[in-house]
Amino acid sequence: MSQREGNKVDLQSHSSASSFPHLEAKIRQTHSLARLLTSYAEQLLQEYVQHQGDPFGLPSFSPPGLPVPGLNSPAPTRSGLPTLERLQLDAAALNSLSPLLDTICHLQADLNPFACRLLRRLEDASHQSRALGSAVEVVLGVLGAAPGPPGPHPILPESPGVFLVKLLGYRVCGLYHEWVCCTEGDLDQLMQEGLG
Amino acid sequence: MEAYFYSRLLSKTGGNKRMSSSKFQWLSSIIFLYLVNQAHGQSRGVPHDLNCITHNLKVWDCSWEALPTINHGTYEICVINSSYPCIRTEKTHFEIPALTFADHEIKINSIHVSGNSVIKFILNERNVSLVPATLQDFNLTADFSTSTLYLKWNDNGSVFPSHSSVIWEIIVQYKEKMEVATVATLNTTLIGKDSVHHWNWTSDIPLECTPHYVKIRYYIDELHFFGQKEWSEWSPLRNISGPPVKENYEVFPRDKVVPVGSNMTFCCVVGEPVLSAQFGKESYSFIRLDRRSVAIKINNITVSPSSGTNVVFTTKSNLYGTVVFAGYPPDIPRKLNCETRDLKEITCSWNAGRPTGFFGPRGTNYILYERFSGRNVTYGRAEEHMNAIHQLIFQMITGQEIYNFTLEANNPLGRSEAVILVNITQRVCPHTPSKLIAKDINSTAIFLYWHLSGNFANINLLCEIEINATYSGQELRNITVRGLETSSYHVYMDKLMPYTMYTFRVRCSSENFWKWSKWSNEKHYLTTEGIPSKGPDIWREWRADGKSVIIYWKPLSLNEANGKILSYNVSYWSEEKTRYLSEIPDSQHKAEIKLDKNDDSDYIISVVAKNSAGSSPPSKITSMEIPNEDIKVEQIVGIGNGILFHWNYDPNMTCDYVIKWCNSTRSEPCLTDWKKFPANSTGALVEYDNFRSGTRYNFFLYGCKNQKYQLLRSILGYTEELAPSVAPNFTVEDTSSDSILVKWEDIPVEDLRGFLRGYLFYFEKGEKGTSKIQGLESGRSDVKVKNITDITQKTLRIVDLQGKTGYHLLLQAYTGGGIGPGKSMYVVTKENSEGLIIAILIPVAVAIFVGVVTSILCYRKREWIKETFYPDIPNPENSKALQFHKSICEGSSTLKTLEMNPCTPNNVEVVETRSVAPKIEEDTEIKSPVTDGPEEGSDAEPENHVVVSYCPPIIEEEIANAGGEEAGSSSQVIYIDIQSMYQPQAKPEEELENHLVGGAGYKPQMHLPVTSTIENIITADDLEKTAGYRPQTNVNAWNLDSPDSPRSIDSNSEIASFGSPCSINSRQFLIPPKDEESPKSSNGGWSFTNFFQNKPND
C-alpha cells in the first residue's frame, strides 16, 4: 500500500446521494482535462525548446532548475499529504502558473515574434492552467475542502537578460508540466479512493 | 675652477650628448680627471653633481650630491652677479626662479663644523631638464555595455606657454598579470589655459571579465626651452573593475547586438571551474583570464536566429549563459513611393531591402519625416521579410501639394535613409469605384453610375469603362469627369446593342495619369429590345410530287433579332392574289405552302420575324426555278471540315449564289442546310459543324437572276474521304486447273466513305489456314497483287495457276481515304489430268527410246563389247569338269548347244554367289554386268540361281565317267530367273541360306573369303550336299587387283564382284566363240552374253 492510499477520501460522505453522480462526473471531467493538459504541456515544452536555439533543443540539455519566487516544483514530501491537501497545492500552483505563462508569452513575443504556434500554445497554456486550477477548486469545494490560500505572486527578475528569459521560460514550462502531471495523478488518486 | 671646469664639462656632457667620436680620447681623459676630482671633493665633503630640473619652466629645482657627514651642515647658495638673494638651506637642493638663457655662476658654500668650503657651478638653461609634473588628477570611467573606457584629464596648460605641443601616452593593462592591453599616444597643443582632454578605448574583452588599469604620462615639447625635455612620471594606476558579480550575471557581454562577421570574446566570471563553453551548437576551448574568469573568442559571427545565439558556460553545478544577436544594419529603404488615394492621406510605401536579422526590440524602426512641414510619423518593429512592403500614412496638409519626405531606418547597428520629393496631385491612385448602377435610356443607350470616395474637387478624373458583351467582345471607353468631394459619378453610354447582356466595370485615375484604381465590381445589365434588323435567311424546296413547296428559314442571330423572336409571318403572292399563313411560333422554322409546280404561276414567298419591338424587314424568294438542262454531276473532296467551291464569274447573276447540301443517302427533299454568297463571288468555302468525314453529300449550286434561282451545278462531295468500312463481297465463279474467275459486288455508298478508286486483289499459293496474305506484307514475293483501277470491272480471271493447288485470295477496295478491309477466300484449282498423263508418258517413252537405242548400239557393237568386256578366257579343257563337254562336242562341226530338240534336257543349276565370286587369274578381263550395278547389290545378292537348259549329246556314261558326285547330280543345266541378275535386291540371309541349302545344282568350287557370314554359310558340309562344279584353282592365288578387273575400282571392297561366278564351261555353251577353233572362250556376264549370243543366231 502506497503512502497515498493511506489518506483516502470518502466521496459519499462529502456529497449527498443526488449530487454524487455530479461530483463523480466533475472529478472525471477534471481528471480528463488534467490528462489532456499533460500532453499539451509536453508539446509546449518541445515547442518551446525548438525556438530557443541550441543547446536548448539538444537532448543533453538539462539546466538546473531556476528558482521562481513564489512557485516551486512539487515537493517530494507532498506524497505524504492527504489527497485533498495535495489538490489544494495543485490548484494554487496552477493558478500561479497562469500569469507566469502570460509573462513568458510576452517575453517570447519579443524574441520569437513569428513563432505563432509557440505563442499560441503559451497563451493557451495560461488559460488552461487557470481553467484546471479552477476546476480543481470546484472539486475541492464540493468535497468541502476550501481552496488553499493563494501563494505569493510569482515574480520574475527585472531585465533578466535574454538568456535568463529563455531559462525562465524553460523553467516555467517545466513547472507547468510538473504541476499538471501532479494534478492528474492526484485526481486519479481521488477517483481511486472515492469512486473505486 | 676645477669644479667649474668639470661642471661645464658635465653640463656639456649631460646636456649635449651629441659629442663626436673623434673626441672620444680626449673625453676619456676629462672623465678620468673628473673622477679624481670627485674622489678628492668627496673626501673633503663638498657638493657635487649639481642637477637642475623644471616642471613648469618657471622654477628650477636644483639638487646636488654630498656626503652624509656634511648633511647636517648648512649650505649657502648664491647666484653670482644676480639680484637673487643667496639662499641658506640645510637640504641638498634649492629652487630658484628660472634664469635667463645665459651662463650663471652658482656658488655653494658648505658651512659645517669641520670648516667651510665653496664650490662654484656654472648653470645654464641647457643644463636644466624639463620634466612635467606627474598627472595626478584624471577621470577614468567605463561603459560596460560597450566595453569602453573613457579617460578625461586636465592638461594644466595655464602654467605652460601656449602653443607647446604635448604628447600623451596612455597604457591600458588588464588581467591580474597586468598585461598590456593597449598603448596609445595622443598629441595635443597647449593653449595657455587648462584644457580637458578625452580619450576612450573599446576593449575586445568585456570590461566585466577582468580588471583593467590605466596610467598616463606626457611630454611637453616647448620650443623655447633649450634644456633637456623629458617624459613626466607615470600617473598612478587607475583600475576599472567589473560590477560585482550578481547571481545569473556571470557571462559577459550580455545581450549584445553585433554586426555579422564580428569577432567577439565572451567571458564567464564564476567561482567554480568551468567545464565547457559553447557558442550555439559549437563547443569552444576557453582562455583563462584570471582565477575567476575564462573566455572564448568567436570570429566571424554569422547571423543569429530570431531569439539570438546562445553562449553557454557549463560548470559542475550550474549553467551560465548569455545571448548575442548578430545581424545587419538597416538597408537603405528601396522603392520608396508616396501617393494618395483620396487627396487626404499620403501613403508612403517602401521595401526594406536586405533583412537585418533582428526582430522585436532589435528590429528596424522607421521614421517618415516631412521637411516642409516638419512633421513625422514613425513605424516600429518592422517585420523582417525580404521584399516585404512597408507603408506609413501621412495626413496631408491643407494647401500643401509638394512634399519632401525622408524615410529613416534605424536599428541597434546603424541607420539609413531614403528621400522622395512628390507633387501629390500627380500621384493620385483613387480608391476602387463602388456602387456601380446602370439605368436604360433606350435599347442602345444607358446611364452608368458609380461612387468614388476622396477629395477630388480640385482635379479631373480619367475613368475607363470596360464593356463586355457575349457576342461583341470587349470594348474600353475612356471618359474624363470633373472630380467631386466623395460623390457619385455618372456617364452616358451609347452605341450599345439592343437586347444584349452587358458587363460593365469602371476604374479611375487622375487626369494627370499616375495609376489606375482597381477595377470596380462588375455590373451586368441587359439592354431593352429593338426591332429585328433583318429578315431571316430563307430557302424553299419543292416536294417530289410538285404539289407543295416548303419554305425554310434560319433563326436570326442575337444581334439581328434584337430581342426575343416571338413568331414568324409567312405570306406568298402571285400577280393575282396574296395569301397569308397563320402566325408561326418561334420554335418552328419552316412552313409548307400548297402550290402546283406544274402551274405556270410563279409566287413570291415572304417571311417576317417579329419580336416585342416590331417586325423585321421581309425576306423573299420565288417559288419557281430557272430550268437548266446542262447539269453534270461532279465530284469534290473537301478540306477538313469544309469544302471549297469555285465557279466562274457570271454577270447575269444579280442576286446571290446559294449552295445547299444534303446527305446523299437521305430521302427527299434533299436539304440539310444552305448558304448564300454575294453575286460577285466566284467561290465559297462551305463549313458546317455537322459535316462528317466519310459521308457523301450532294451539293447544289444555285445562281440568282432577277430574284429567280437556277441550278448551276450538282456536286457529289466528301469533306474528307475515308477508307471503305467494309470489304467488297466477292465470289469465285469458276476454277480450272490454271485459273480462277472471281466476281465481286459494289460496296454500298454508306460503307464506301469516299470515291472508289479501285480494287486490290491479292493471291498467294499455300495451304489452307497458313496464309499470311491478310498482313499484306509488301514485297513478299509469294504474294501477288493485281491493282484494278477500272472501278466498273466486277470480275477478274487469275491465270497461270497450278493445278490442284490451293490459293488464298483477298480483295480490298480503296478510296482516296485509304484501303478498306479485305475479304479473303481459299480456293483449290482443279487437277490437270492431261499434264499428268504427259508427265508419265514422256519419261516412259524416253526410257524405252534409250533402251532401244542402247540395245541397237550394243547389238551393233557386240563384237567390240565382247572384245572389250569379255576377252578370251583360258581353255577350260583342263578342267576335269568339262571333259565331257569336249568328248561330247568333239568332232562336231557345229555347236549343238542351243539345239533344243531332240534333247532330253538335263538340269544344271548354276548357283551364283556374287560376294564370293572367284577371281580367276586367267579371267582377269571378265567383266560381269553385275559389276556395273550397285555395289550394294553385291552384298545383298549373295547368290543367284541360274538354271540353263541344255542338251548333252552324250549322257550317262560320260557323266558317270566323269566320276564324282557332280556327274550324278548334274545331269541338266537349267537357267532359272535370269532377271535376277539385274535385280540386285538384298535378300535376307536366311533366305540366302535356304537357297544355298536347297540348291543342288552347279556351284563353283572356288571359295572366296568374302564375308564371314557367307563363308559360314558355305560350309564344307553344304558343299558336299551341293554336288556341283568347283574350280580347283587356288583362290588365294587370285590377283584381286588386276588393273582390268572391275574389282580394281574398289580394291577395298572384298565383296566386289567382277563377274558371275559362272562356270567357265557354261560360257562356252552360251557364248560360242566366233572362231571355233580358238579355244578361247568369250567372257561376259550371264545375261548380256546370253543376249548377245542369241541375237545373231536369231
PDB file of C-alpha atoms in Angstrom, chain B residues 92-228:
ATOM      1  CA  THR B  92      70.856  69.478  -0.770  1.00  0.00           C
ATOM      2  CA  HIS B  93      68.543  71.206  -3.181  1.00  0.00           C
ATOM      3  CA  PHE B  94      67.157  74.554  -3.744  1.00  0.00           C
ATOM      4  CA  GLU B  95      64.702  76.274  -6.001  1.00  0.00           C
ATOM      5  CA  ILE B  96      65.340  79.347  -7.897  1.00  0.00           C
ATOM      6  CA  PRO B  97      63.331  81.177 -10.436  1.00  0.00           C
ATOM      7  CA  ALA B  98      64.188  80.296 -13.954  1.00  0.00           C
ATOM      8  CA  LEU B  99      67.240  82.158 -15.037  1.00  0.00           C
ATOM      9  CA  THR B 100      67.755  83.781 -18.326  1.00  0.00           C
ATOM     10  CA  PHE B 101      69.340  81.931 -21.107  1.00  0.00           C
ATOM     11  CA  ALA B 102      72.965  82.554 -20.130  1.00  0.00           C
ATOM     12  CA  ASP B 103      75.675  81.082 -18.024  1.00  0.00           C
ATOM     13  CA  HIS B 104      75.117  81.762 -14.408  1.00  0.00           C
ATOM     14  CA  GLU B 105      77.699  81.134 -11.728  1.00  0.00           C
ATOM     15  CA  ILE B 106      76.278  79.363  -8.737  1.00  0.00           C
ATOM     16  CA  LYS B 107      78.315  79.417  -5.616  1.00  0.00           C
ATOM     17  CA  ILE B 108      77.517  76.891  -2.950  1.00  0.00           C
ATOM     18  CA  ASN B 109      79.186  77.478   0.308  1.00  0.00           C
ATOM     19  CA  SER B 110      79.177  74.471   2.571  1.00  0.00           C
ATOM     20  CA  ILE B 111      79.215  75.574   6.153  1.00  0.00           C
ATOM     21  CA  HIS B 112      79.902  72.876   8.668  1.00  0.00           C
ATOM     22  CA  VAL B 113      81.884  72.179  11.759  1.00  0.00           C
ATOM     23  CA  SER B 114      84.946  70.982  10.094  1.00  0.00           C
ATOM     24  CA  GLY B 115      85.153  74.095   8.057  1.00  0.00           C
ATOM     25  CA  ASN B 116      83.705  75.859   5.083  1.00  0.00           C
ATOM     26  CA  SER B 117      84.175  75.004   1.522  1.00  0.00           C
ATOM     27  CA  VAL B 118      82.967  76.812  -1.508  1.00  0.00           C
ATOM     28  CA  ILE B 119      82.255  75.322  -4.793  1.00  0.00           C
ATOM     29  CA  LYS B 120      81.026  77.084  -7.866  1.00  0.00           C
ATOM     30  CA  PHE B 121      78.942  75.772 -10.693  1.00  0.00           C
ATOM     31  CA  ILE B 122      78.177  77.378 -13.989  1.00  0.00           C
ATOM     32  CA  LEU B 123      74.474  76.923 -14.619  1.00  0.00           C
ATOM     33  CA  ASN B 124      72.776  77.403 -17.947  1.00  0.00           C
ATOM     34  CA  GLU B 125      69.258  76.631 -19.144  1.00  0.00           C
ATOM     35  CA  ARG B 126      70.754  73.987 -21.306  1.00  0.00           C
ATOM     36  CA  ASN B 127      71.709  72.178 -18.102  1.00  0.00           C
ATOM     37  CA  VAL B 128      68.112  72.180 -16.886  1.00  0.00           C
ATOM     38  CA  SER B 129      65.709  69.351 -17.679  1.00  0.00           C
ATOM     39  CA  LEU B 130      62.051  69.957 -18.314  1.00  0.00           C
ATOM     40  CA  VAL B 131      60.172  67.189 -16.564  1.00  0.00           C
ATOM     41  CA  PRO B 132      56.415  67.834 -16.493  1.00  0.00           C
ATOM     42  CA  ALA B 133      54.677  67.245 -13.283  1.00  0.00           C
ATOM     43  CA  THR B 134      53.074  63.848 -12.833  1.00  0.00           C
ATOM     44  CA  LEU B 135      49.426  63.856 -13.848  1.00  0.00           C
ATOM     45  CA  GLN B 136      47.630  63.170 -10.667  1.00  0.00           C
ATOM     46  CA  ASP B 137      44.137  64.154 -11.459  1.00  0.00           C
ATOM     47  CA  PHE B 138      42.345  62.368 -14.267  1.00  0.00           C
ATOM     48  CA  ASN B 139      38.994  60.757 -14.527  1.00  0.00           C
ATOM     49  CA  LEU B 140      38.534  57.162 -15.691  1.00  0.00           C
ATOM     50  CA  THR B 141      35.081  55.773 -16.360  1.00  0.00           C
ATOM     51  CA  ALA B 142      33.756  52.755 -18.212  1.00  0.00           C
ATOM     52  CA  ASP B 143      30.735  51.841 -20.272  1.00  0.00           C
ATOM     53  CA  PHE B 144      30.330  48.187 -19.637  1.00  0.00           C
ATOM     54  CA  SER B 145      27.672  47.765 -22.264  1.00  0.00           C
ATOM     55  CA  THR B 146      30.138  48.755 -24.905  1.00  0.00           C
ATOM     56  CA  SER B 147      33.279  47.657 -23.059  1.00  0.00           C
ATOM     57  CA  THR B 148      34.626  51.151 -23.493  1.00  0.00           C
ATOM     58  CA  LEU B 149      36.927  53.064 -21.182  1.00  0.00           C
ATOM     59  CA  TYR B 150      36.631  56.820 -21.035  1.00  0.00           C
ATOM     60  CA  LEU B 151      39.603  58.876 -19.805  1.00  0.00           C
ATOM     61  CA  LYS B 152      39.359  62.579 -19.020  1.00  0.00           C
ATOM     62  CA  TRP B 153      42.127  64.842 -17.725  1.00  0.00           C
ATOM     63  CA  ASN B 154      43.281  68.424 -17.476  1.00  0.00           C
ATOM     64  CA  ASP B 155      46.406  69.368 -19.336  1.00  0.00           C
ATOM     65  CA  ASN B 156      47.285  72.132 -16.899  1.00  0.00           C
ATOM     66  CA  GLY B 157      48.072  74.282 -19.823  1.00  0.00           C
ATOM     67  CA  SER B 158      47.815  77.510 -17.930  1.00  0.00           C
ATOM     68  CA  VAL B 159      51.244  77.032 -16.465  1.00  0.00           C
ATOM     69  CA  PHE B 160      52.978  76.461 -19.727  1.00  0.00           C
ATOM     70  CA  PRO B 161      53.435  78.721 -22.588  1.00  0.00           C
ATOM     71  CA  SER B 162      50.788  78.336 -25.187  1.00  0.00           C
ATOM     72  CA  HIS B 163      51.357  76.506 -28.420  1.00  0.00           C
ATOM     73  CA  SER B 164      53.514  73.967 -26.772  1.00  0.00           C
ATOM     74  CA  SER B 165      52.978  70.512 -28.156  1.00  0.00           C
ATOM     75  CA  VAL B 166      52.178  67.817 -25.687  1.00  0.00           C
ATOM     76  CA  ILE B 167      52.412  64.105 -26.286  1.00  0.00           C
ATOM     77  CA  TRP B 168      50.296  61.964 -24.064  1.00  0.00           C
ATOM     78  CA  GLU B 169      50.986  58.316 -23.620  1.00  0.00           C
ATOM     79  CA  ILE B 170      48.318  56.068 -22.153  1.00  0.00           C
ATOM     80  CA  ILE B 171      48.718  52.448 -21.247  1.00  0.00           C
ATOM     81  CA  VAL B 172      45.845  50.127 -20.521  1.00  0.00           C
ATOM     82  CA  GLN B 173      46.683  46.980 -18.665  1.00  0.00           C
ATOM     83  CA  TYR B 174      44.393  44.117 -17.775  1.00  0.00           C
ATOM     84  CA  LYS B 175      44.243  40.791 -16.037  1.00  0.00           C
ATOM     85  CA  GLU B 176      45.857  40.129 -12.767  1.00  0.00           C
ATOM     86  CA  LYS B 177      49.160  39.861 -14.506  1.00  0.00           C
ATOM     87  CA  MET B 178      48.830  43.429 -15.675  1.00  0.00           C
ATOM     88  CA  GLU B 179      49.330  42.554 -19.275  1.00  0.00           C
ATOM     89  CA  VAL B 180      49.355  45.478 -21.589  1.00  0.00           C
ATOM     90  CA  ALA B 181      46.096  45.666 -23.436  1.00  0.00           C
ATOM     91  CA  THR B 182      46.925  48.735 -25.440  1.00  0.00           C
ATOM     92  CA  VAL B 183      49.336  51.669 -25.605  1.00  0.00           C
ATOM     93  CA  ALA B 184      48.051  54.875 -27.057  1.00  0.00           C
ATOM     94  CA  THR B 185      49.642  58.235 -27.763  1.00  0.00           C
ATOM     95  CA  LEU B 186      47.805  61.445 -28.141  1.00  0.00           C
ATOM     96  CA  ASN B 187      49.116  64.765 -29.389  1.00  0.00           C
ATOM     97  CA  THR B 188      47.683  67.983 -28.126  1.00  0.00           C
ATOM     98  CA  THR B 189      48.702  71.590 -28.068  1.00  0.00           C
ATOM     99  CA  LEU B 190      48.641  73.759 -25.056  1.00  0.00           C
ATOM    100  CA  ILE B 191      46.588  76.865 -25.400  1.00  0.00           C
ATOM    101  CA  GLY B 192      47.810  78.783 -22.396  1.00  0.00           C
ATOM    102  CA  LYS B 193      44.994  77.707 -20.215  1.00  0.00           C
ATOM    103  CA  ASP B 194      43.794  74.498 -18.709  1.00  0.00           C
ATOM    104  CA  SER B 195      42.089  72.191 -21.145  1.00  0.00           C
ATOM    105  CA  VAL B 196      40.297  68.921 -20.578  1.00  0.00           C
ATOM    106  CA  HIS B 197      41.148  66.111 -22.884  1.00  0.00           C
ATOM    107  CA  HIS B 198      39.224  62.909 -23.593  1.00  0.00           C
ATOM    108  CA  TRP B 199      40.284  59.545 -24.739  1.00  0.00           C
ATOM    109  CA  ASN B 200      38.300  56.363 -24.990  1.00  0.00           C
ATOM    110  CA  TRP B 201      39.094  52.848 -25.877  1.00  0.00           C
ATOM    111  CA  THR B 202      36.927  49.856 -26.503  1.00  0.00           C
ATOM    112  CA  SER B 203      38.162  46.603 -25.204  1.00  0.00           C
ATOM    113  CA  ASP B 204      37.911  43.335 -27.054  1.00  0.00           C
ATOM    114  CA  ILE B 205      37.175  41.702 -23.781  1.00  0.00           C
ATOM    115  CA  PRO B 206      34.179  42.812 -21.825  1.00  0.00           C
ATOM    116  CA  LEU B 207      35.324  45.030 -19.032  1.00  0.00           C
ATOM    117  CA  GLU B 208      33.435  42.874 -16.607  1.00  0.00           C
ATOM    118  CA  CYS B 209      35.625  39.929 -17.391  1.00  0.00           C
ATOM    119  CA  THR B 210      38.795  41.170 -15.724  1.00  0.00           C
ATOM    120  CA  PRO B 211      40.088  44.380 -14.116  1.00  0.00           C
ATOM    121  CA  HIS B 212      41.522  46.974 -16.441  1.00  0.00           C
ATOM    122  CA  TYR B 213      44.176  49.500 -15.391  1.00  0.00           C
ATOM    123  CA  VAL B 214      45.082  52.803 -16.949  1.00  0.00           C
ATOM    124  CA  LYS B 215      48.066  55.097 -16.468  1.00  0.00           C
ATOM    125  CA  ILE B 216      49.164  58.171 -18.339  1.00  0.00           C
ATOM    126  CA  ARG B 217      52.237  60.355 -18.765  1.00  0.00           C
ATOM    127  CA  TYR B 218      53.086  63.159 -21.055  1.00  0.00           C
ATOM    128  CA  TYR B 219      55.887  65.043 -22.711  1.00  0.00           C
ATOM    129  CA  ILE B 220      55.937  68.768 -23.382  1.00  0.00           C
ATOM    130  CA  ASP B 221      57.791  69.886 -26.384  1.00  0.00           C
ATOM    131  CA  GLU B 222      58.380  73.569 -25.569  1.00  0.00           C
ATOM    132  CA  LEU B 223      60.239  75.107 -28.435  1.00  0.00           C
ATOM    133  CA  HIS B 224      61.692  77.970 -26.416  1.00  0.00           C
ATOM    134  CA  PHE B 225      63.159  75.816 -23.804  1.00  0.00           C
ATOM    135  CA  PHE B 226      66.673  74.732 -24.568  1.00  0.00           C
ATOM    136  CA  GLY B 227      67.218  72.356 -21.798  1.00  0.00           C
ATOM    137  CA  GLN B 228      66.580  68.684 -21.810  1.00  0.00           C
TER     138      GLN B 228
END
